[in-house]
């Protein structure tokens, strides 16, 4: 006889709280004994931390699960199927006949103390634990302001860097270890139905003036801040917004001075629980006298039927679930996890006419929620080490999940298919065992494929014998390369392998045949050319060989055919199992993957982000704090499946593909147009976002005005300098410093640099004079300009190695390679010939005067001076980048990695800005990236070595290197995520430090490591502010070319700048 309970009773908060505590305690400690768990809760008065300590101190062993535990679905202690915040049935009829009064009394006793505070304040111990985490998060934010300069995370001072691009999704700022908050909120926000529910939520009228209890005091302000946050994510002009107010509300709701590691699934449970309570208050007010409908329950909660048998007695029970927990360990894909979760114990008796003593239970979904969330349990408690550990096993999941096989209405069909799969898997096991005997043949510890063994035997039989015995007595005095017989050579080779023989007159020596072999890696490989590579039979007749070869050939062919047949049968069975549920009748409940929440790191520290599918653009987006970038299914698989790196999915959010309202945009009822931006918001939020946008617009305007003033001041200063220079030019007799227009470095060029340019100019004039018949200054200037330009053009077109970069020799070479406008080239060349220090002979002076006159005749509309200055500024930046790179490489080769790092960092950043304007504006990006990456790896290795010493000064020094140098640079390697080598390097650095978590160490070292790891792992792509770049010395052109050429000639990853020109 079976009785099904009503599906949706509103259970009491105390039982709901008990379910939550038992669920968490079982998952954290791995203990399945419910009585032991209840005892721990009773001893600890409901405090999770003390309960875990109680269980670990006792070192409780997990007992074998007996038959009675299979009925735990009907009890509040069953935590596998009732997730936190779910609405479980409490009026469950006990069909087993067992007396459960003792169990109920034990539960009541264990809850007595912990529930007293709950009854008084409405706040559970679990919520207080979340409070501690939130307070730690806020404290981290405040503490970050006190850190040393390189550690501070800060917004870019330029608001244009923080401006939202078109309709790009808005990111969330990490306000101090809150990447978990960002991942969860973004996943929910991109459910447009959920977004609409939050945006259009209005608090009940009766509580707007004064909340009645603690829950209302907590939920209503949080709902308002969540509405504000969502409205900014909809209509803000900012690239990312600050969620601090919402986090502050959560922190203020629970008061505690302790702190612990945040459990993200716990936060998600409680977030939905708070939202459920908030909407329940509104629903009760809107539908007085009727049973209210809670949109949160309808969106996220479903029901399943537990069908079980205990000692031959059957039972059924309907329960409600929210987030559905799944075990990861031991399973390869999501369907295997679900199959294991839906069937427990020996289920033959469930659909057998005979009453048996076997026990088991099945679970069948009767109603699935529109949003189906799976919580992947990737953490387990290591009782030996006394701490939780993360499970990095690979677990695959599909982009489209069909839930038909788990539905109650398909119970009979699924059972038939499961039985067929079970039968196929048994047959598959037999075939795999047979195949294994073929592929791993032999009786010893080493096994080989049987086909290869037969092939080796055939090769042995076919080898020609050379000598009668490999260990014949030999004359050790004969040299191995001497003219001895072949058998002697065999013996010499054997002696070489065994080691040199000892002199006969040394006491205690043994014969070569009895001496232990000595490994000689170099001499052993020197086999005389006339010796066989393989052993050979001593005696074999042609007839024996013919028969043996025939048998071996036939056997090998038979073995290969058998192996192919077995492999084919195995492949067909795998394919049959894969297609078992592929018929249309079992593909009627499709759920599409909406979001994947990813954790990278270990159990005690890590970073969170989310992949969310954009159905309107048909692509995956990666939400990583302030960074929102377009991604791909391949990247999602790499980061989410696990087994490859420390990153893996911990939560999967699927949505019903037959309910498009979940992700459909909202339409205007009058025009039928899609509502975008501020049009989606209710009036109060529209005004809120408009005010924030106006505030940001004023910030942009103030920045632009400040930059305009700065540019105007620089322009006025430049004009004043030009006027002063022109006034000096009028007075020819005045001896003044030579005019340098333009400067090629930000510092004044040294005299020998000007002299080098002057010598080039004079050589051009001399060559032009020798080739030119007419000697007038105008004609000489024209010819000299042509000679000089021809020389520079030839330099620009040469295909040179990296250590001979002609761009450093002259600005015109740089301009030609980067296709500068002709007018820029002409004015630059004229400026070179207009140098007043060109020479003291009359010919050079006259050419200089003509050149200056031509410069004066150039009209403002002929040459854009702003463009002219921009090109010369780019060249100055190129030379500056070259100096940064040169010094960085020199220091790197001297193994001065600390000093080299900043030079390499700035050379990469400046070079990247140059290359953004053209492929030949800067240096080889791959080369700089290689040495920047290698420098960070060497610093990481050095810091880790210092940490491993365990000595206080060395440990402090190592962590200082990481905090001040390595950690601030990690976002620079991850900002684009285009260079796989950079991503792998960051992963290697993180893995090196995460590997210490499983090692024994002093408590103070463990504390330092625990404090440091979040900084290393919680790295978004937001760039930290660095100290000012190092001050650069001034180099002449000749010195710069020589030093740069020397250092570039010594590196191996250089690429010719002229490649592809």
Short mmCIF file of C-alpha atoms in Angstrom, two decimals, residues 770-934:
data_model
loop_
_atom_site.label_atom_id
_atom_site.label_comp_id
_atom_site.label_asym_id
_atom_site.label_seq_id
_atom_site.Cartn_x
_atom_site.Cartn_y
_atom_site.Cartn_z
CA UNK A 770 80.21 66.40 -57.23
CA UNK A 771 77.33 65.19 -59.41
CA UNK A 772 75.73 68.58 -60.12
CA UNK A 773 77.03 70.90 -62.84
CA UNK A 774 75.09 73.95 -61.70
CA UNK A 775 76.36 75.10 -58.30
CA UNK A 776 73.56 77.43 -57.23
CA UNK A 777 72.37 76.88 -53.62
CA UNK A 778 68.84 76.06 -54.77
CA UNK A 779 70.00 73.35 -57.18
CA UNK A 780 72.53 71.97 -54.70
CA UNK A 781 69.83 71.75 -52.00
CA UNK A 782 67.48 69.92 -54.36
CA UNK A 783 70.18 67.47 -55.38
CA UNK A 784 71.35 66.93 -51.79
CA UNK A 785 67.77 66.26 -50.67
CA UNK A 786 67.45 63.66 -53.41
CA UNK A 787 70.77 62.01 -52.49
CA UNK A 788 69.89 61.84 -48.79
CA UNK A 789 66.35 60.57 -49.43
CA UNK A 790 67.68 57.87 -51.80
CA UNK A 791 70.10 56.69 -49.11
CA UNK A 792 67.40 56.57 -46.44
CA UNK A 793 64.94 54.85 -48.78
CA UNK A 794 67.51 52.14 -49.45
CA UNK A 795 67.95 51.64 -45.70
CA UNK A 796 64.21 51.44 -45.22
CA UNK A 797 63.85 48.77 -47.87
CA UNK A 798 66.67 46.53 -46.65
CA UNK A 799 65.64 43.21 -45.13
CA UNK A 800 67.65 43.29 -41.92
CA UNK A 801 67.91 41.08 -38.83
CA UNK A 802 66.61 42.42 -35.49
CA UNK A 803 70.04 43.49 -34.28
CA UNK A 804 70.46 45.82 -37.28
CA UNK A 805 67.34 47.99 -37.09
CA UNK A 806 67.79 50.97 -39.45
CA UNK A 807 64.78 52.72 -37.95
CA UNK A 808 67.01 53.76 -35.07
CA UNK A 809 69.50 55.43 -37.42
CA UNK A 810 67.14 58.03 -38.84
CA UNK A 811 63.58 59.23 -38.34
CA UNK A 812 62.96 59.21 -42.11
CA UNK A 813 63.57 55.43 -42.23
CA UNK A 814 60.87 55.00 -39.57
CA UNK A 815 58.52 57.30 -41.49
CA UNK A 816 59.04 55.50 -44.81
CA UNK A 817 58.40 52.06 -43.33
CA UNK A 818 55.20 53.32 -41.71
CA UNK A 819 53.97 55.19 -44.82
CA UNK A 820 54.08 58.71 -43.42
CA UNK A 821 52.56 61.40 -45.67
CA UNK A 822 54.90 62.94 -48.26
CA UNK A 823 54.59 66.42 -46.74
CA UNK A 824 55.80 65.08 -43.38
CA UNK A 825 58.86 63.54 -45.05
CA UNK A 826 59.67 66.75 -46.98
CA UNK A 827 59.45 69.03 -43.95
CA UNK A 828 61.54 66.63 -41.86
CA UNK A 829 64.29 66.52 -44.51
CA UNK A 830 64.25 70.31 -44.91
CA UNK A 831 64.58 70.64 -41.14
CA UNK A 832 67.67 68.44 -41.29
CA UNK A 833 69.32 70.70 -43.93
CA UNK A 834 68.24 73.87 -42.11
CA UNK A 835 70.42 73.11 -39.10
CA UNK A 836 72.39 76.32 -38.31
CA UNK A 837 75.39 74.23 -37.21
CA UNK A 838 75.55 72.48 -40.57
CA UNK A 839 79.00 73.79 -41.46
CA UNK A 840 81.19 76.86 -41.65
CA UNK A 841 82.00 76.90 -45.36
CA UNK A 842 80.00 79.22 -47.57
CA UNK A 843 78.41 76.39 -49.59
CA UNK A 844 76.83 74.73 -46.54
CA UNK A 845 75.73 78.07 -45.11
CA UNK A 846 74.05 79.06 -48.34
CA UNK A 847 72.23 75.70 -48.56
CA UNK A 848 71.18 76.07 -44.93
CA UNK A 849 69.74 79.53 -45.63
CA UNK A 850 67.82 78.25 -48.66
CA UNK A 851 66.43 75.38 -46.60
CA UNK A 852 65.31 77.77 -43.84
CA UNK A 853 63.71 80.02 -46.41
CA UNK A 854 61.81 77.09 -47.89
CA UNK A 855 60.59 76.14 -44.41
CA UNK A 856 59.29 79.65 -43.91
CA UNK A 857 57.46 79.51 -47.24
CA UNK A 858 55.52 76.36 -46.30
CA UNK A 859 51.97 77.51 -45.61
CA UNK A 860 49.99 76.20 -42.61
CA UNK A 861 47.46 74.55 -44.90
CA UNK A 862 50.20 72.64 -46.75
CA UNK A 863 51.51 70.73 -43.71
CA UNK A 864 49.29 69.85 -40.76
CA UNK A 865 51.57 70.74 -37.85
CA UNK A 866 49.55 68.70 -35.38
CA UNK A 867 50.00 65.65 -37.59
CA UNK A 868 53.67 66.55 -38.04
CA UNK A 869 54.20 66.68 -34.28
CA UNK A 870 52.25 63.46 -33.83
CA UNK A 871 54.55 61.56 -36.21
CA UNK A 872 57.66 62.87 -34.48
CA UNK A 873 56.19 62.08 -31.07
CA UNK A 874 55.58 58.52 -32.26
CA UNK A 875 59.22 58.27 -33.24
CA UNK A 876 60.30 59.59 -29.85
CA UNK A 877 58.06 56.95 -28.27
CA UNK A 878 59.64 54.29 -30.49
CA UNK A 879 63.13 55.23 -29.35
CA UNK A 880 61.99 55.33 -25.74
CA UNK A 881 60.44 51.86 -26.10
CA UNK A 882 63.70 50.67 -27.63
CA UNK A 883 65.64 51.92 -24.61
CA UNK A 884 63.22 50.19 -22.22
CA UNK A 885 63.59 46.94 -24.15
CA UNK A 886 67.35 47.22 -24.43
CA UNK A 887 67.91 47.84 -20.71
CA UNK A 888 65.38 45.16 -19.77
CA UNK A 889 67.12 42.54 -21.92
CA UNK A 890 70.55 43.54 -20.64
CA UNK A 891 69.41 43.19 -17.03
CA UNK A 892 67.67 39.89 -17.82
CA UNK A 893 70.89 38.48 -19.27
CA UNK A 894 72.67 39.56 -16.08
CA UNK A 895 69.96 37.62 -14.13
CA UNK A 896 68.85 40.85 -12.45
CA UNK A 897 65.23 39.82 -12.83
CA UNK A 898 63.79 42.21 -10.24
CA UNK A 899 65.31 45.24 -11.98
CA UNK A 900 64.58 43.87 -15.48
CA UNK A 901 60.87 43.30 -14.88
CA UNK A 902 59.67 46.91 -14.91
CA UNK A 903 61.68 47.71 -18.05
CA UNK A 904 60.18 44.70 -19.84
CA UNK A 905 56.67 45.49 -18.56
CA UNK A 906 56.78 49.08 -19.81
CA UNK A 907 58.48 48.16 -23.07
CA UNK A 908 55.66 45.68 -23.79
CA UNK A 909 52.92 48.18 -22.90
CA UNK A 910 54.44 51.05 -24.92
CA UNK A 911 55.25 48.73 -27.82
CA UNK A 912 51.67 47.48 -27.84
CA UNK A 913 50.42 51.06 -28.16
CA UNK A 914 52.77 51.61 -31.08
CA UNK A 915 51.77 48.42 -32.87
CA UNK A 916 48.12 49.41 -32.56
CA UNK A 917 48.88 52.13 -35.14
CA UNK A 918 50.74 49.89 -37.56
CA UNK A 919 52.75 46.65 -37.79
CA UNK A 920 56.12 48.45 -38.19
CA UNK A 921 55.63 51.12 -35.53
CA UNK A 922 57.27 48.99 -32.83
CA UNK A 923 59.34 45.90 -32.15
CA UNK A 924 58.57 42.17 -32.24
CA UNK A 925 55.73 41.72 -29.72
CA UNK A 926 56.36 37.99 -29.37
CA UNK A 927 59.97 38.59 -28.36
CA UNK A 928 59.08 41.11 -25.65
CA UNK A 929 56.21 38.90 -24.43
CA UNK A 930 58.60 35.95 -24.19
CA UNK A 931 61.11 37.76 -21.96
CA UNK A 932 58.38 39.44 -19.91
CA UNK A 933 56.82 36.03 -19.30
CA UNK A 934 60.17 34.35 -18.61
#
